[in-house]
PDB file of C-alpha atoms in Angstrom:
ATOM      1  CA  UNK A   1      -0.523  14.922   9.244  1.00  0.00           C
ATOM      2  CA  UNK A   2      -0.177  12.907   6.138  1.00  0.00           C
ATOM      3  CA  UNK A   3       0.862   9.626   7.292  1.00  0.00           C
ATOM      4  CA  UNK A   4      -1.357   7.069   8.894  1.00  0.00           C
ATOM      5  CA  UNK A   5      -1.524   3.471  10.190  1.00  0.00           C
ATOM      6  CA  UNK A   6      -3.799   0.339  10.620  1.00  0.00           C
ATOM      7  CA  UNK A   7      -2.644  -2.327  13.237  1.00  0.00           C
ATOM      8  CA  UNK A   8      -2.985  -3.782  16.332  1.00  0.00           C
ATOM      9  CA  UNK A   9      -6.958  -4.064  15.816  1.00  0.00           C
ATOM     10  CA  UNK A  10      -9.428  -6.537  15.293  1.00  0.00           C
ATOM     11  CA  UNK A  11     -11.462  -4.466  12.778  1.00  0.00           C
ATOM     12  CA  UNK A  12     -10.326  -6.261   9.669  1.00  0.00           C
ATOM     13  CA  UNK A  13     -10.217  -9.985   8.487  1.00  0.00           C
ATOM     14  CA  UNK A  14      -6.550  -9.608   7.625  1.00  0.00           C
ATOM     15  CA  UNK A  15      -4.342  -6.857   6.582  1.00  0.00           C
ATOM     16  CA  UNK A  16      -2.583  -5.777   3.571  1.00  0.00           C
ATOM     17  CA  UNK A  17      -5.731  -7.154   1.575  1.00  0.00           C
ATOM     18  CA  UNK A  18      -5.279  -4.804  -1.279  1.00  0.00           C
ATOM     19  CA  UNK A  19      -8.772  -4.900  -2.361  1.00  0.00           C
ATOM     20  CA  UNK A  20     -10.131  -4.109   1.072  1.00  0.00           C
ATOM     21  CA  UNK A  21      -8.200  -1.241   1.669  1.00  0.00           C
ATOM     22  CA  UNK A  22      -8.976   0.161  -1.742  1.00  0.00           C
ATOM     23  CA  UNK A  23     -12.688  -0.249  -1.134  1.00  0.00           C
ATOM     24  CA  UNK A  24     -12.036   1.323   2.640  1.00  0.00           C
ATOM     25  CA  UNK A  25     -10.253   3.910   1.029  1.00  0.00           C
ATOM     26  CA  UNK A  26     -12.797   4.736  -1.716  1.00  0.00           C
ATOM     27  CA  UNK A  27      -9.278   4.657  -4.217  1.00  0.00           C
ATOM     28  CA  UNK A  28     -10.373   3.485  -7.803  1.00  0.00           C
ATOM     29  CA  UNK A  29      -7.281   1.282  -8.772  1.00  0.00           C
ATOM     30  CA  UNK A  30      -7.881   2.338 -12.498  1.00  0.00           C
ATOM     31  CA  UNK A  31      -7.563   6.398 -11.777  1.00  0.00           C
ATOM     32  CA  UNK A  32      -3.973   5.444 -11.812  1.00  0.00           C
ATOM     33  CA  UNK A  33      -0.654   3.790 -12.618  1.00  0.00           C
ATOM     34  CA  UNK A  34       0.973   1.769 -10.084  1.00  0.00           C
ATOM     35  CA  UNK A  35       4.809   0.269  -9.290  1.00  0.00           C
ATOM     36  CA  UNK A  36       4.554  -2.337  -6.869  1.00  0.00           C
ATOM     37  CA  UNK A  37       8.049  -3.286  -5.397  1.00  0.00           C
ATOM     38  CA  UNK A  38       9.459  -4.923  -2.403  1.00  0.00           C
ATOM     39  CA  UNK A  39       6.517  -7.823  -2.739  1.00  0.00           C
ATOM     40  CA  UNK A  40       5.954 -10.969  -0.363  1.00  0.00           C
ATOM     41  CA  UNK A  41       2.485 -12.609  -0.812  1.00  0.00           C
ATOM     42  CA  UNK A  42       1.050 -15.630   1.129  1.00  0.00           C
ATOM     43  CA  UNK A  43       0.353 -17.510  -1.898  1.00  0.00           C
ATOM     44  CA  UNK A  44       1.317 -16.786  -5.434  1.00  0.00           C
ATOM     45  CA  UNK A  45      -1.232 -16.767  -7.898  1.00  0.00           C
ATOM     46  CA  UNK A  46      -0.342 -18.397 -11.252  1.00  0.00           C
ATOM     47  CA  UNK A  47       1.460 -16.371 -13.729  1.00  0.00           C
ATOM     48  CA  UNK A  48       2.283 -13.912 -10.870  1.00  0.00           C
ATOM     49  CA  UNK A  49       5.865 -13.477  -9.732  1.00  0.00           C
ATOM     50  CA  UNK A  50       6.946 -11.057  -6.763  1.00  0.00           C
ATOM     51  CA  UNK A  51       9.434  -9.011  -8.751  1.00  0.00           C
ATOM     52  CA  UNK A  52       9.033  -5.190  -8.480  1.00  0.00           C
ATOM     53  CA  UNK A  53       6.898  -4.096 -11.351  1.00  0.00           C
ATOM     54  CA  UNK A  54       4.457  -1.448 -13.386  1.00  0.00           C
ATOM     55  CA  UNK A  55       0.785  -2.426 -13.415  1.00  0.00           C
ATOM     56  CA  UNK A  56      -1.475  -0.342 -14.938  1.00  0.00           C
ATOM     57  CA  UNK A  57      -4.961   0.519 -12.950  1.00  0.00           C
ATOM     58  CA  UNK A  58      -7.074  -1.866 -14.737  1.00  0.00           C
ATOM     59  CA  UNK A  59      -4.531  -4.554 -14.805  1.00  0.00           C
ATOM     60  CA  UNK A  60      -4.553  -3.926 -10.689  1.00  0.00           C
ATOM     61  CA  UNK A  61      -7.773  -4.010 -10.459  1.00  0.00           C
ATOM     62  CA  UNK A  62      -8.407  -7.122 -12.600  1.00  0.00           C
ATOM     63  CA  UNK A  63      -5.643  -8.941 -10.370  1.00  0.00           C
ATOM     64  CA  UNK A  64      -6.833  -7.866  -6.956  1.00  0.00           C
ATOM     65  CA  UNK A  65     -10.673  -8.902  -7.844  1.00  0.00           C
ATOM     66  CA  UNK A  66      -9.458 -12.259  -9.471  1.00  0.00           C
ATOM     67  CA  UNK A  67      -7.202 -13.357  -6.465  1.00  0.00           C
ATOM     68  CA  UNK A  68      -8.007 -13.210  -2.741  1.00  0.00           C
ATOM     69  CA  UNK A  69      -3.951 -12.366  -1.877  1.00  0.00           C
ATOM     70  CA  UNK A  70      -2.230 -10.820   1.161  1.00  0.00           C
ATOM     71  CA  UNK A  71       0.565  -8.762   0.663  1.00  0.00           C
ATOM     72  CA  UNK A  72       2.815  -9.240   3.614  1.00  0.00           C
ATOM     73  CA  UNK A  73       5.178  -7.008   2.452  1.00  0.00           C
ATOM     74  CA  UNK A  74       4.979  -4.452  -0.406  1.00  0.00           C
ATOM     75  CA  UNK A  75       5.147  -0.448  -1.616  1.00  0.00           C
ATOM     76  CA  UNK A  76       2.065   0.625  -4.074  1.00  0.00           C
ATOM     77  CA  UNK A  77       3.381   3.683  -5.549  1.00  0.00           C
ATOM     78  CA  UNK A  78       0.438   5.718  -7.321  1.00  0.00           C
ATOM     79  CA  UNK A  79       1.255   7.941 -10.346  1.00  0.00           C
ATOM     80  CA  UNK A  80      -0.278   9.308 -13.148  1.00  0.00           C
ATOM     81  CA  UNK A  81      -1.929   7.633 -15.753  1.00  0.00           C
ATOM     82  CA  UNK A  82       1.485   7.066 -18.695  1.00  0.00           C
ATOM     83  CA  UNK A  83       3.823   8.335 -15.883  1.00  0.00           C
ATOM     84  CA  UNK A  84       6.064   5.772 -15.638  1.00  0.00           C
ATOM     85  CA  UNK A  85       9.707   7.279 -13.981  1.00  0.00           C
ATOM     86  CA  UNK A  86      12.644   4.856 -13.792  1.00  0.00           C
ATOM     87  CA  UNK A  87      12.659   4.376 -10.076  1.00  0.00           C
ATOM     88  CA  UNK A  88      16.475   5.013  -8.962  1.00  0.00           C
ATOM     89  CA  UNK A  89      15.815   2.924  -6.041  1.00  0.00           C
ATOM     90  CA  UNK A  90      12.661   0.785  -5.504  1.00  0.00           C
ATOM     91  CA  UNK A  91      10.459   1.808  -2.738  1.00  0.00           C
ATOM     92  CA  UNK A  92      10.755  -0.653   0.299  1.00  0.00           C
ATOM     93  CA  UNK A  93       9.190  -1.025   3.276  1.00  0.00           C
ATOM     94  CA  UNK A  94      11.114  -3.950   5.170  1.00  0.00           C
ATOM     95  CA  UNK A  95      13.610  -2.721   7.658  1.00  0.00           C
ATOM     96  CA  UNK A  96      12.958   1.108   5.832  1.00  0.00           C
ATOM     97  CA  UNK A  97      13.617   3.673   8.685  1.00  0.00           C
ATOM     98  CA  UNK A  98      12.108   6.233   7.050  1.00  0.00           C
ATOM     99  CA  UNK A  99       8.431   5.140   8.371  1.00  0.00           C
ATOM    100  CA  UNK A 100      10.026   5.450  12.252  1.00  0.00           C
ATOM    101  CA  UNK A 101      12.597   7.924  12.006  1.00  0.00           C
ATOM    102  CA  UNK A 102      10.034  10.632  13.433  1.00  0.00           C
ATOM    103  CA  UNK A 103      10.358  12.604  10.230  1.00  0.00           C
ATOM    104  CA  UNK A 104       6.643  13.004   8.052  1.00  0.00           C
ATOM    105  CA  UNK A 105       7.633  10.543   5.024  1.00  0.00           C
ATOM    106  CA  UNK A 106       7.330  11.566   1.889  1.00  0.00           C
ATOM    107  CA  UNK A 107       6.819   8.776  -1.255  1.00  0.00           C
ATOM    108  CA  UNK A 108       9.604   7.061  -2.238  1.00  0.00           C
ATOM    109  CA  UNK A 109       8.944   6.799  -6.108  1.00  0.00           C
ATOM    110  CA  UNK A 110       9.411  10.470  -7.819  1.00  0.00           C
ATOM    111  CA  UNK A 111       6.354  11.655  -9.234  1.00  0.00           C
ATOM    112  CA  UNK A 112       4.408   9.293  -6.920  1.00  0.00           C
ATOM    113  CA  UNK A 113       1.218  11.015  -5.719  1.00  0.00           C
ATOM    114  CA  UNK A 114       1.015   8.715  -2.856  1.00  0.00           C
ATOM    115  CA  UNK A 115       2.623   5.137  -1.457  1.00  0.00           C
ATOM    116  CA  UNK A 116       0.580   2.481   0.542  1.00  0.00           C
ATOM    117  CA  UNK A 117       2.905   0.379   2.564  1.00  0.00           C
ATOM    118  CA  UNK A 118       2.442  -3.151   3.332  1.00  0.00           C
ATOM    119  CA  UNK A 119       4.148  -3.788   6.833  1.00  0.00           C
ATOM    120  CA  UNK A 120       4.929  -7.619   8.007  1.00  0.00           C
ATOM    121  CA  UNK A 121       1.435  -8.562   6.907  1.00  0.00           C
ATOM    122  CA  UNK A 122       0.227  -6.708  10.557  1.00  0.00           C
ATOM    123  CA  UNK A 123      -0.207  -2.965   9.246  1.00  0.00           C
ATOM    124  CA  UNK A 124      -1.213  -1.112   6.460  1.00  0.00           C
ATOM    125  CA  UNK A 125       0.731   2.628   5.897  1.00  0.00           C
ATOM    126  CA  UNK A 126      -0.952   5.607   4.169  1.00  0.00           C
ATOM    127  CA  UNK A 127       1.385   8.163   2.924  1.00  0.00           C
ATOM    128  CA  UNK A 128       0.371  11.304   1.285  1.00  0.00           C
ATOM    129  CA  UNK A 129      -3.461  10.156   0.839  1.00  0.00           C
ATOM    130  CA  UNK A 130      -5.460  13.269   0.031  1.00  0.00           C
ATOM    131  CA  UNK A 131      -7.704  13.927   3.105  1.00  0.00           C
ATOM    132  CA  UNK A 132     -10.864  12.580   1.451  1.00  0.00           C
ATOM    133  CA  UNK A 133      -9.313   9.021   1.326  1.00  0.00           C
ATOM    134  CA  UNK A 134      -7.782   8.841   4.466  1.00  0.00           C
ATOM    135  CA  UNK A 135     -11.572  10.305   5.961  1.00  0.00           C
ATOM    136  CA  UNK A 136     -12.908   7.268   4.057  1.00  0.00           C
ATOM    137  CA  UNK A 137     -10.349   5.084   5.309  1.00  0.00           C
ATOM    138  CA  UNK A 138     -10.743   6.135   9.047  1.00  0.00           C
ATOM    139  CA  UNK A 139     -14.673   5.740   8.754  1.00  0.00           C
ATOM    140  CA  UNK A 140     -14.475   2.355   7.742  1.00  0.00           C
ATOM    141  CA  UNK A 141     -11.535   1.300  10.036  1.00  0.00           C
ATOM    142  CA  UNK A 142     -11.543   3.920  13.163  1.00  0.00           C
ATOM    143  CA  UNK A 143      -8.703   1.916  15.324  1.00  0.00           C
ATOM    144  CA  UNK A 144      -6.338   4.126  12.221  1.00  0.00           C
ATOM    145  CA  UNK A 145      -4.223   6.291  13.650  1.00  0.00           C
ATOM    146  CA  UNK A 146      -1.264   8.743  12.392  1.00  0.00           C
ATOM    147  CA  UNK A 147       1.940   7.066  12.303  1.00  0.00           C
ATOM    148  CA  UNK A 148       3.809   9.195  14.802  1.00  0.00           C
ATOM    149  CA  UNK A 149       1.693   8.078  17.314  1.00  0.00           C
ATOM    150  CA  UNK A 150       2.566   4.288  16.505  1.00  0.00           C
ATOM    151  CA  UNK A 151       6.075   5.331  16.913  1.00  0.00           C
ATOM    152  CA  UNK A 152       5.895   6.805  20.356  1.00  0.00           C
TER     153      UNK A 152
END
């Protein structure tokens, strides 16, 4: 199982808080490069605009501890540090029936190592974690549960 699921619990303040699930997820922002596409926020910080775009780690980082922001919707795609493919179609996650067609999804971006899915600012989607994160992950927030089981 490499796909997991936070919702329907009262274990965290809000979802889609990109720093907390980092910090659940023991996942050091800066290890990596990251597309972020298919973005709706609460708020929008200034200077920030919800287009689909590259951020490197620290610059992720830097923005998640400066600004206390939901993501309601959103795909971080993780790559390599310098890895930067020319996505052929940006990973979504609104209305995407790959998360509930009862197939084990894969991420969307080539070359992504893993995808954390923003879902209607009421779930937070794990693909392709390695094991170690998604133990982390579960330890902090043990209501998580693999996605075919949401989908049942």
């Amino acid at each position: 199982m490499k796909t997991f699921i936070l919702e329907k619990t009262d274990q965290v303040r809000w979802y889609t808080n990109m720093r907390d699930v980092f910090e659940a997820a023991n996942i050091a922002p800066q290890d990596y490069d990251w597309y972020v596409s298919d973005i709706e926020t609460n708020w929008r910080p200034p200077g920030f605009e919800p287009d689909d775009q590259w951020f490197t780690g620290d610059e992720l980082a830097a923005f998640l501890h400066a600004h206390e922001i939901q993501f309601i919707w959103a795909v971080f795609s993780a790559v390599p540090k310098g890895f930067r493919p020319i996505p052929a179609l940006a990973p979504y996650v609104e209305d995407n029936p790959r998360y509930w067609d009862g197939t084990e999804p894969e991420p969307q971006l080539e070359g992504a190592l893993f995808e954390i899915a923003c879902w209607d600012s009421s779930g937070t989607i794990l693909i392709n974690l390695p094991a170690q994160v998604i133990d982390s992950f579960v330890t902090r927030y043990p209501n998580t549960k693999p996605l075919a089981t949401a989908r049942s």
